[in-house]
PDB file of C-alpha atoms and ligand atoms in Angstrom:
ATOM      1  CA  MET H   1     -16.061   4.708   9.402  1.00  0.00           C
ATOM      2  CA  SER H   2     -12.623   3.200   8.701  1.00  0.00           C
ATOM      3  CA  THR H   3      -9.547   4.181  10.700  1.00  0.00           C
ATOM      4  CA  PHE H   4      -6.723   6.277   9.269  1.00  0.00           C
ATOM      5  CA  HIS H   5      -3.427   5.056  10.766  1.00  0.00           C
ATOM      6  CA  LEU H   6      -0.513   7.476  10.540  1.00  0.00           C
ATOM      7  CA  VAL H   7       2.650   5.349  10.568  1.00  0.00           C
ATOM      8  CA  ASP H   8       5.110   8.059  11.585  1.00  0.00           C
ATOM      9  CA  HIS H   9       8.050   6.134  13.043  1.00  0.00           C
ATOM     10  CA  PRO H  10      11.126   8.447  12.928  1.00  0.00           C
ATOM     11  CA  LEU H  11      12.982   6.146  10.495  1.00  0.00           C
ATOM     12  CA  ILE H  12      10.023   6.207   8.100  1.00  0.00           C
ATOM     13  CA  THR H  13       9.589   9.982   8.350  1.00  0.00           C
ATOM     14  CA  HIS H  14      13.327  10.554   7.758  1.00  0.00           C
ATOM     15  CA  LYS H  15      13.419   8.314   4.690  1.00  0.00           C
ATOM     16  CA  LEU H  16      10.253   9.925   3.316  1.00  0.00           C
ATOM     17  CA  THR H  17      11.842  13.371   3.652  1.00  0.00           C
ATOM     18  CA  ILE H  18      14.681  12.202   1.368  1.00  0.00           C
ATOM     19  CA  MET H  19      12.176  10.796  -1.125  1.00  0.00           C
ATOM     20  CA  ARG H  20      10.313  14.086  -1.268  1.00  0.00           C
ATOM     21  CA  GLN H  21      13.445  16.055  -2.275  1.00  0.00           C
ATOM     22  CA  ILE H  22      13.592  16.968  -5.970  1.00  0.00           C
ATOM     23  CA  GLU H  23      17.288  16.039  -6.260  1.00  0.00           C
ATOM     24  CA  THR H  24      16.810  12.444  -5.034  1.00  0.00           C
ATOM     25  CA  SER H  25      17.684  10.003  -7.830  1.00  0.00           C
ATOM     26  CA  SER H  26      15.382   7.279  -9.149  1.00  0.00           C
ATOM     27  CA  LYS H  27      17.626   4.632  -7.642  1.00  0.00           C
ATOM     28  CA  ASP H  28      17.523   6.192  -4.174  1.00  0.00           C
ATOM     29  CA  PHE H  29      13.771   6.826  -4.508  1.00  0.00           C
ATOM     30  CA  ARG H  30      13.241   3.121  -5.324  1.00  0.00           C
ATOM     31  CA  ASP H  31      15.483   1.901  -2.502  1.00  0.00           C
ATOM     32  CA  LEU H  32      13.804   4.161   0.056  1.00  0.00           C
ATOM     33  CA  LEU H  33      10.282   3.181  -1.019  1.00  0.00           C
ATOM     34  CA  ASP H  34      11.322  -0.443  -0.643  1.00  0.00           C
ATOM     35  CA  GLU H  35      12.724   0.169   2.869  1.00  0.00           C
ATOM     36  CA  ILE H  36       9.703   2.174   4.020  1.00  0.00           C
ATOM     37  CA  SER H  37       7.320  -0.482   2.704  1.00  0.00           C
ATOM     38  CA  MET H  38       9.030  -3.103   4.828  1.00  0.00           C
ATOM     39  CA  LEU H  39       8.942  -0.870   7.906  1.00  0.00           C
ATOM     40  CA  MET H  40       5.254  -0.075   7.358  1.00  0.00           C
ATOM     41  CA  GLY H  41       4.604  -3.786   6.907  1.00  0.00           C
ATOM     42  CA  PHE H  42       5.558  -4.282  10.562  1.00  0.00           C
ATOM     43  CA  GLU H  43       2.726  -1.979  11.603  1.00  0.00           C
ATOM     44  CA  ILE H  44       0.159  -3.419   9.207  1.00  0.00           C
ATOM     45  CA  THR H  45       0.847  -6.991  10.350  1.00  0.00           C
ATOM     46  CA  ARG H  46       0.838  -6.100  14.064  1.00  0.00           C
ATOM     47  CA  ASP H  47      -2.592  -7.654  14.728  1.00  0.00           C
ATOM     48  CA  LEU H  48      -2.205 -10.881  12.742  1.00  0.00           C
ATOM     49  CA  PRO H  49      -3.684 -13.668  14.872  1.00  0.00           C
ATOM     50  CA  LEU H  50      -1.419 -16.280  16.500  1.00  0.00           C
ATOM     51  CA  GLU H  51      -2.134 -19.894  17.413  1.00  0.00           C
ATOM     52  CA  GLU H  52      -0.425 -22.128  19.930  1.00  0.00           C
ATOM     53  CA  VAL H  53       1.543 -25.128  18.623  1.00  0.00           C
ATOM     54  CA  GLU H  54       3.607 -27.874  20.258  1.00  0.00           C
ATOM     55  CA  ILE H  55       7.253 -27.797  19.198  1.00  0.00           C
ATOM     56  CA  GLU H  56      10.447 -29.452  20.308  1.00  0.00           C
ATOM     57  CA  THR H  57      13.579 -27.381  20.879  1.00  0.00           C
ATOM     58  CA  PRO H  58      16.987 -29.075  21.296  1.00  0.00           C
ATOM     59  CA  ILE H  59      16.266 -28.853  25.053  1.00  0.00           C
ATOM     60  CA  CYS H  60      12.630 -29.899  25.536  1.00  0.00           C
ATOM     61  CA  LYS H  61       9.080 -29.955  24.216  1.00  0.00           C
ATOM     62  CA  THR H  62       7.229 -26.681  24.632  1.00  0.00           C
ATOM     63  CA  LYS H  63       4.274 -24.666  23.456  1.00  0.00           C
ATOM     64  CA  ALA H  64       5.010 -21.771  21.083  1.00  0.00           C
ATOM     65  CA  LYS H  65       3.041 -19.452  18.813  1.00  0.00           C
ATOM     66  CA  ARG H  66       2.846 -19.077  15.068  1.00  0.00           C
ATOM     67  CA  ILE H  67       0.752 -16.963  12.727  1.00  0.00           C
ATOM     68  CA  SER H  68      -2.668 -18.400  11.945  1.00  0.00           C
ATOM     69  CA  GLY H  69      -5.754 -17.188  10.119  1.00  0.00           C
ATOM     70  CA  LYS H  70      -6.032 -15.793   6.626  1.00  0.00           C
ATOM     71  CA  LYS H  71      -3.085 -15.959   4.236  1.00  0.00           C
ATOM     72  CA  LEU H  72      -1.965 -12.679   2.685  1.00  0.00           C
ATOM     73  CA  ALA H  73      -2.202 -11.143  -0.764  1.00  0.00           C
ATOM     74  CA  ILE H  74      -0.384  -7.993  -1.814  1.00  0.00           C
ATOM     75  CA  VAL H  75      -2.096  -6.010  -4.570  1.00  0.00           C
ATOM     76  CA  PRO H  76      -0.117  -3.124  -6.112  1.00  0.00           C
ATOM     77  CA  ILE H  77      -1.885  -0.484  -8.208  1.00  0.00           C
ATOM     78  CA  LEU H  78       0.318  -0.157 -11.325  1.00  0.00           C
ATOM     79  CA  ARG H  79       2.678   1.352 -11.830  1.00  0.00           C
ATOM     80  CA  ALA H  80       3.919   2.978  -8.662  1.00  0.00           C
ATOM     81  CA  GLY H  81       2.476   0.363  -6.295  1.00  0.00           C
ATOM     82  CA  LEU H  82       5.030  -2.100  -7.693  1.00  0.00           C
ATOM     83  CA  GLY H  83       7.693  -0.266  -5.677  1.00  0.00           C
ATOM     84  CA  MET H  84       6.018  -1.364  -2.427  1.00  0.00           C
ATOM     85  CA  VAL H  85       5.748  -5.096  -3.139  1.00  0.00           C
ATOM     86  CA  ASP H  86       9.267  -6.388  -2.428  1.00  0.00           C
ATOM     87  CA  GLY H  87       9.512  -4.735   0.996  1.00  0.00           C
ATOM     88  CA  LEU H  88       6.316  -6.494   2.095  1.00  0.00           C
ATOM     89  CA  LEU H  89       7.366  -9.764   0.464  1.00  0.00           C
ATOM     90  CA  ARG H  90      10.521  -9.808   2.592  1.00  0.00           C
ATOM     91  CA  LEU H  91       8.243  -9.938   5.659  1.00  0.00           C
ATOM     92  CA  VAL H  92       5.703 -12.392   4.189  1.00  0.00           C
ATOM     93  CA  PRO H  93       7.500 -14.316   1.416  1.00  0.00           C
ATOM     94  CA  VAL H  94       4.580 -16.681   0.767  1.00  0.00           C
ATOM     95  CA  ALA H  95       2.064 -13.898   0.041  1.00  0.00           C
ATOM     96  CA  ARG H  96       0.345 -14.056  -3.362  1.00  0.00           C
ATOM     97  CA  ILE H  97       0.450 -11.016  -5.635  1.00  0.00           C
ATOM     98  CA  GLY H  98      -2.466  -9.526  -7.585  1.00  0.00           C
ATOM     99  CA  HIS H  99      -2.115  -6.590  -9.995  1.00  0.00           C
ATOM    100  CA  ILE H 100      -4.483  -3.750 -10.856  1.00  0.00           C
ATOM    101  CA  GLY H 101      -3.463  -1.451 -13.716  1.00  0.00           C
ATOM    102  CA  LEU H 102      -4.927   2.057 -13.439  1.00  0.00           C
ATOM    103  CA  TYR H 103      -3.769   5.419 -14.690  1.00  0.00           C
ATOM    104  CA  ARG H 104      -5.256   8.839 -14.072  1.00  0.00           C
ATOM    105  CA  ASP H 105      -6.586  10.561 -17.150  1.00  0.00           C
ATOM    106  CA  PRO H 106      -4.498  13.782 -17.343  1.00  0.00           C
ATOM    107  CA  GLU H 107      -7.561  15.919 -18.137  1.00  0.00           C
ATOM    108  CA  THR H 108     -10.304  14.495 -15.915  1.00  0.00           C
ATOM    109  CA  HIS H 109      -8.010  12.977 -13.231  1.00  0.00           C
ATOM    110  CA  GLU H 110     -10.380   9.995 -13.254  1.00  0.00           C
ATOM    111  CA  PRO H 111      -8.772   6.523 -13.116  1.00  0.00           C
ATOM    112  CA  VAL H 112      -8.744   4.408 -16.297  1.00  0.00           C
ATOM    113  CA  GLU H 113      -8.378   0.639 -15.865  1.00  0.00           C
ATOM    114  CA  TYR H 114      -6.124  -1.356 -18.191  1.00  0.00           C
ATOM    115  CA  TYR H 115      -5.274  -4.557 -16.311  1.00  0.00           C
ATOM    116  CA  CYS H 116      -6.541  -6.764 -13.481  1.00  0.00           C
ATOM    117  CA  LYS H 117      -5.242 -10.195 -12.463  1.00  0.00           C
ATOM    118  CA  MET H 118      -5.888 -11.656  -9.003  1.00  0.00           C
ATOM    119  CA  PRO H 119      -5.030 -14.886  -7.199  1.00  0.00           C
ATOM    120  CA  PRO H 120      -8.099 -17.190  -7.530  1.00  0.00           C
ATOM    121  CA  ASP H 121      -8.676 -17.374  -3.747  1.00  0.00           C
ATOM    122  CA  ILE H 122      -8.325 -13.611  -3.199  1.00  0.00           C
ATOM    123  CA  GLU H 123     -11.588 -13.446  -1.199  1.00  0.00           C
ATOM    124  CA  ASN H 124     -10.111 -15.757   1.465  1.00  0.00           C
ATOM    125  CA  ARG H 125      -6.934 -13.731   1.955  1.00  0.00           C
ATOM    126  CA  LEU H 126      -6.043 -10.602   3.883  1.00  0.00           C
ATOM    127  CA  VAL H 127      -5.466  -8.142   1.041  1.00  0.00           C
ATOM    128  CA  ILE H 128      -2.940  -5.327   1.378  1.00  0.00           C
ATOM    129  CA  LEU H 129      -3.641  -2.860  -1.463  1.00  0.00           C
ATOM    130  CA  VAL H 130      -0.542  -0.747  -2.082  1.00  0.00           C
ATOM    131  CA  ASP H 131       0.010   2.555  -3.878  1.00  0.00           C
ATOM    132  CA  PRO H 132       2.403   5.282  -2.705  1.00  0.00           C
ATOM    133  CA  MET H 133       0.000   8.140  -3.506  1.00  0.00           C
ATOM    134  CA  LEU H 134      -3.570   8.630  -2.248  1.00  0.00           C
ATOM    135  CA  ALA H 135      -4.467  11.908  -3.985  1.00  0.00           C
ATOM    136  CA  THR H 136      -8.143  12.271  -5.014  1.00  0.00           C
ATOM    137  CA  GLY H 137      -8.637   8.665  -3.877  1.00  0.00           C
ATOM    138  CA  GLY H 138     -10.216   7.744  -7.232  1.00  0.00           C
ATOM    139  CA  SER H 139      -7.658   5.057  -8.140  1.00  0.00           C
ATOM    140  CA  ALA H 140      -7.712   3.397  -4.721  1.00  0.00           C
ATOM    141  CA  SER H 141     -11.500   3.538  -4.563  1.00  0.00           C
ATOM    142  CA  ASP H 142     -11.865   1.890  -7.995  1.00  0.00           C
ATOM    143  CA  ALA H 143      -9.265  -0.742  -7.101  1.00  0.00           C
ATOM    144  CA  ILE H 144     -11.188  -1.625  -3.921  1.00  0.00           C
ATOM    145  CA  THR H 145     -14.429  -1.854  -5.923  1.00  0.00           C
ATOM    146  CA  LYS H 146     -12.671  -4.348  -8.236  1.00  0.00           C
ATOM    147  CA  LEU H 147     -11.570  -6.405  -5.223  1.00  0.00           C
ATOM    148  CA  LYS H 148     -15.099  -6.381  -3.799  1.00  0.00           C
ATOM    149  CA  GLU H 149     -16.475  -7.566  -7.171  1.00  0.00           C
ATOM    150  CA  ARG H 150     -14.179 -10.571  -6.689  1.00  0.00           C
ATOM    151  CA  GLY H 151     -15.678 -11.363  -3.280  1.00  0.00           C
ATOM    152  CA  CYS H 152     -13.360  -9.434  -0.931  1.00  0.00           C
ATOM    153  CA  HIS H 153     -15.349  -8.040   2.003  1.00  0.00           C
ATOM    154  CA  GLY H 154     -13.914  -6.930   5.321  1.00  0.00           C
ATOM    155  CA  ASN H 155     -10.467  -8.293   4.396  1.00  0.00           C
ATOM    156  CA  ILE H 156      -8.836  -5.297   2.661  1.00  0.00           C
ATOM    157  CA  VAL H 157      -6.418  -2.680   4.025  1.00  0.00           C
ATOM    158  CA  MET H 158      -4.883   0.166   2.014  1.00  0.00           C
ATOM    159  CA  MET H 159      -1.208   1.057   2.439  1.00  0.00           C
ATOM    160  CA  CYS H 160       0.150   4.283   0.976  1.00  0.00           C
ATOM    161  CA  LEU H 161       3.095   6.569   1.526  1.00  0.00           C
ATOM    162  CA  VAL H 162       1.583  10.033   1.209  1.00  0.00           C
ATOM    163  CA  ALA H 163      -2.127  10.796   1.546  1.00  0.00           C
ATOM    164  CA  ALA H 164      -4.102  13.966   0.874  1.00  0.00           C
ATOM    165  CA  PRO H 165      -7.071  14.785   3.130  1.00  0.00           C
ATOM    166  CA  GLU H 166      -9.319  14.690   0.036  1.00  0.00           C
ATOM    167  CA  GLY H 167      -8.220  11.114  -0.758  1.00  0.00           C
ATOM    168  CA  VAL H 168      -8.701   9.911   2.798  1.00  0.00           C
ATOM    169  CA  ALA H 169     -12.206  11.445   2.908  1.00  0.00           C
ATOM    170  CA  ARG H 170     -13.141   9.878  -0.457  1.00  0.00           C
ATOM    171  CA  LEU H 171     -11.950   6.429   0.572  1.00  0.00           C
ATOM    172  CA  GLN H 172     -13.657   6.587   3.962  1.00  0.00           C
ATOM    173  CA  LYS H 173     -16.913   7.595   2.223  1.00  0.00           C
ATOM    174  CA  ASP H 174     -16.736   5.013  -0.599  1.00  0.00           C
ATOM    175  CA  HIS H 175     -15.291   2.142   1.465  1.00  0.00           C
ATOM    176  CA  PRO H 176     -15.875   2.647   5.197  1.00  0.00           C
ATOM    177  CA  ASP H 177     -14.763  -0.946   5.838  1.00  0.00           C
ATOM    178  CA  VAL H 178     -11.172  -0.395   4.591  1.00  0.00           C
ATOM    179  CA  ASP H 179      -8.558   0.916   7.028  1.00  0.00           C
ATOM    180  CA  ILE H 180      -5.853   3.183   5.613  1.00  0.00           C
ATOM    181  CA  TYR H 181      -2.171   3.152   6.647  1.00  0.00           C
ATOM    182  CA  SER H 182      -0.026   6.065   5.503  1.00  0.00           C
ATOM    183  CA  ALA H 183       3.416   7.434   6.361  1.00  0.00           C
ATOM    184  CA  ALA H 184       2.193  11.033   5.959  1.00  0.00           C
ATOM    185  CA  LEU H 185      -0.955  13.122   5.722  1.00  0.00           C
ATOM    186  CA  ASP H 186      -0.144  16.149   3.563  1.00  0.00           C
ATOM    187  CA  GLU H 187      -1.845  19.507   3.274  1.00  0.00           C
ATOM    188  CA  LYS H 188      -4.019  19.444   0.130  1.00  0.00           C
ATOM    189  CA  LEU H 189      -4.273  18.838  -3.616  1.00  0.00           C
ATOM    190  CA  ASN H 190      -3.229  21.451  -6.183  1.00  0.00           C
ATOM    191  CA  GLU H 191      -5.200  22.403  -9.329  1.00  0.00           C
ATOM    192  CA  HIS H 192      -3.721  19.370 -11.168  1.00  0.00           C
ATOM    193  CA  CYS H 193      -4.776  17.060  -8.326  1.00  0.00           C
ATOM    194  CA  TYR H 194      -1.162  16.536  -7.236  1.00  0.00           C
ATOM    195  CA  ILE H 195      -0.491  16.259  -3.511  1.00  0.00           C
ATOM    196  CA  VAL H 196       1.013  19.365  -1.857  1.00  0.00           C
ATOM    197  CA  PRO H 197       3.811  19.278  -0.775  1.00  0.00           C
ATOM    198  CA  GLY H 198       3.843  15.613  -1.857  1.00  0.00           C
ATOM    199  CA  LEU H 199       6.729  14.174  -3.818  1.00  0.00           C
ATOM    200  CA  GLY H 200       5.663  14.721  -7.424  1.00  0.00           C
ATOM    201  CA  ASP H 201       4.700  11.905  -9.781  1.00  0.00           C
ATOM    202  CA  ALA H 202       5.544   8.709  -7.940  1.00  0.00           C
ATOM    203  CA  GLY H 203       5.532   6.458 -11.034  1.00  0.00           C
ATOM    204  CA  ASP H 204       7.818   8.747 -13.000  1.00  0.00           C
ATOM    205  CA  ARG H 205      10.233   9.170 -10.091  1.00  0.00           C
ATOM    206  CA  LEU H 206      10.281   5.424  -9.398  1.00  0.00           C
ATOM    207  CA  PHE H 207      10.911   4.364 -12.994  1.00  0.00           C
ATOM    208  CA  GLY H 208      12.796   7.430 -14.285  1.00  0.00           C
ATOM    209  CA  THR H 209      10.236   8.166 -16.980  1.00  0.00           C
ATOM    210  CA  LYS H 210      10.364  11.941 -16.793  1.00  0.00           C
TER     211      LYS H 210
HETATM  212  C1  PRP K   1      -0.673   7.792  -9.470  1.00  0.00           C
HETATM  213  C2  PRP K   1      -0.520   7.041  -8.176  1.00  0.00           C
HETATM  214  C3  PRP K   1      -1.914   6.551  -7.916  1.00  0.00           C
HETATM  215  C4  PRP K   1      -2.763   7.677  -8.436  1.00  0.00           C
HETATM  216  C5  PRP K   1      -3.243   8.503  -7.279  1.00  0.00           C
HETATM  217  O1  PRP K   1      -0.692   6.930 -10.542  1.00  0.00           O
HETATM  218  O2  PRP K   1       0.442   6.016  -8.223  1.00  0.00           O
HETATM  219  O3  PRP K   1      -2.227   5.344  -8.560  1.00  0.00           O
HETATM  220  O4  PRP K   1      -1.921   8.477  -9.294  1.00  0.00           O
HETATM  221  O5  PRP K   1      -4.110   9.490  -7.699  1.00  0.00           O
HETATM  222  P1  PRP K   1      -5.650   9.516  -7.291  1.00  0.00           P
HETATM  223  O6  PRP K   1      -5.720   9.215  -5.821  1.00  0.00           O
HETATM  224  O7  PRP K   1      -6.058  10.923  -7.627  1.00  0.00           O
HETATM  225  O8  PRP K   1      -6.357   8.491  -8.120  1.00  0.00           O
HETATM  226  P2  PRP K   1      -0.793   7.454 -12.063  1.00  0.00           P
HETATM  227  O9  PRP K   1      -2.219   7.610 -12.424  1.00  0.00           O
HETATM  228  O10 PRP K   1       0.089   8.653 -12.227  1.00  0.00           O
HETATM  229  O11 PRP K   1      -0.267   6.234 -12.903  1.00  0.00           O
HETATM  230  P3  PRP K   1       1.225   5.612 -13.003  1.00  0.00           P
HETATM  231  O12 PRP K   1       1.514   4.957 -11.648  1.00  0.00           O
HETATM  232  O13 PRP K   1       1.094   4.613 -14.078  1.00  0.00           O
HETATM  233  O14 PRP K   1       2.199   6.706 -13.301  1.00  0.00           O
HETATM  234  N1  URA K   2      -0.127  10.812  -8.413  1.00  0.00           N
HETATM  235  C1  URA K   2       1.162  11.042  -8.085  1.00  0.00           C
HETATM  236  O1  URA K   2       2.055  10.283  -8.489  1.00  0.00           O
HETATM  237  N2  URA K   2       1.440  12.098  -7.314  1.00  0.00           N
HETATM  238  C2  URA K   2       0.497  12.933  -6.846  1.00  0.00           C
HETATM  239  O2  URA K   2       0.826  13.877  -6.123  1.00  0.00           O
HETATM  240  C3  URA K   2      -0.840  12.670  -7.200  1.00  0.00           C
HETATM  241  C4  URA K   2      -1.133  11.595  -7.983  1.00  0.00           C
END
């Protein structure tokens, strides 16, 4: 089974509390999601492999370490995942970006796909799939299936902001090879499959569409 990593650094938890509040503006919501994404990126990239290289400082030659191994790709689930891309890009500016467009059908709550564009070498990269909300887990699960159809195996991690237990369970069942990083694990889903207490509709709050 995959591991669920709760990334509950005090700075992240504090910023998330502000995001949850109903009176927080779209601008502040966007800025905070960006900041949290960068902070979470530190945790997600903690185990990147290093290799030893010879360098020359102004003083002498020495051995030092630099990141080796797979290059990165960041894959946001549209729309709300877009708000997590820039924070990660500030840490890894050379990462490639793929996009998966999914929306939840308001009646069935099942994801509907409308767009998918990936870097051609996606299977050789470490893929960070990003979406602030892991509710039923349907969108994330479908997105991971799409990535696997393109050859990604054992190289995907999921990064979200708020997860519901139902979404974590669904993802661990459907994709036991994909670790999940989240800033919070909330209580449950309500009858509309929104996370409780959650933060409402992430896409609408991010883009001011409601
Ligand atoms: C939200 C969210 C996730 C999905 C989570 O997107 O950003 O993609 O719902 O729900 P699930 O785990 O039950 O699938 P939404 O469908 O509202 O689309 P939007 O980002 O375009 O608003
Ligand atoms: N999508 C959201 O944006 N919020 C939820 O709570 C659930 C799905």
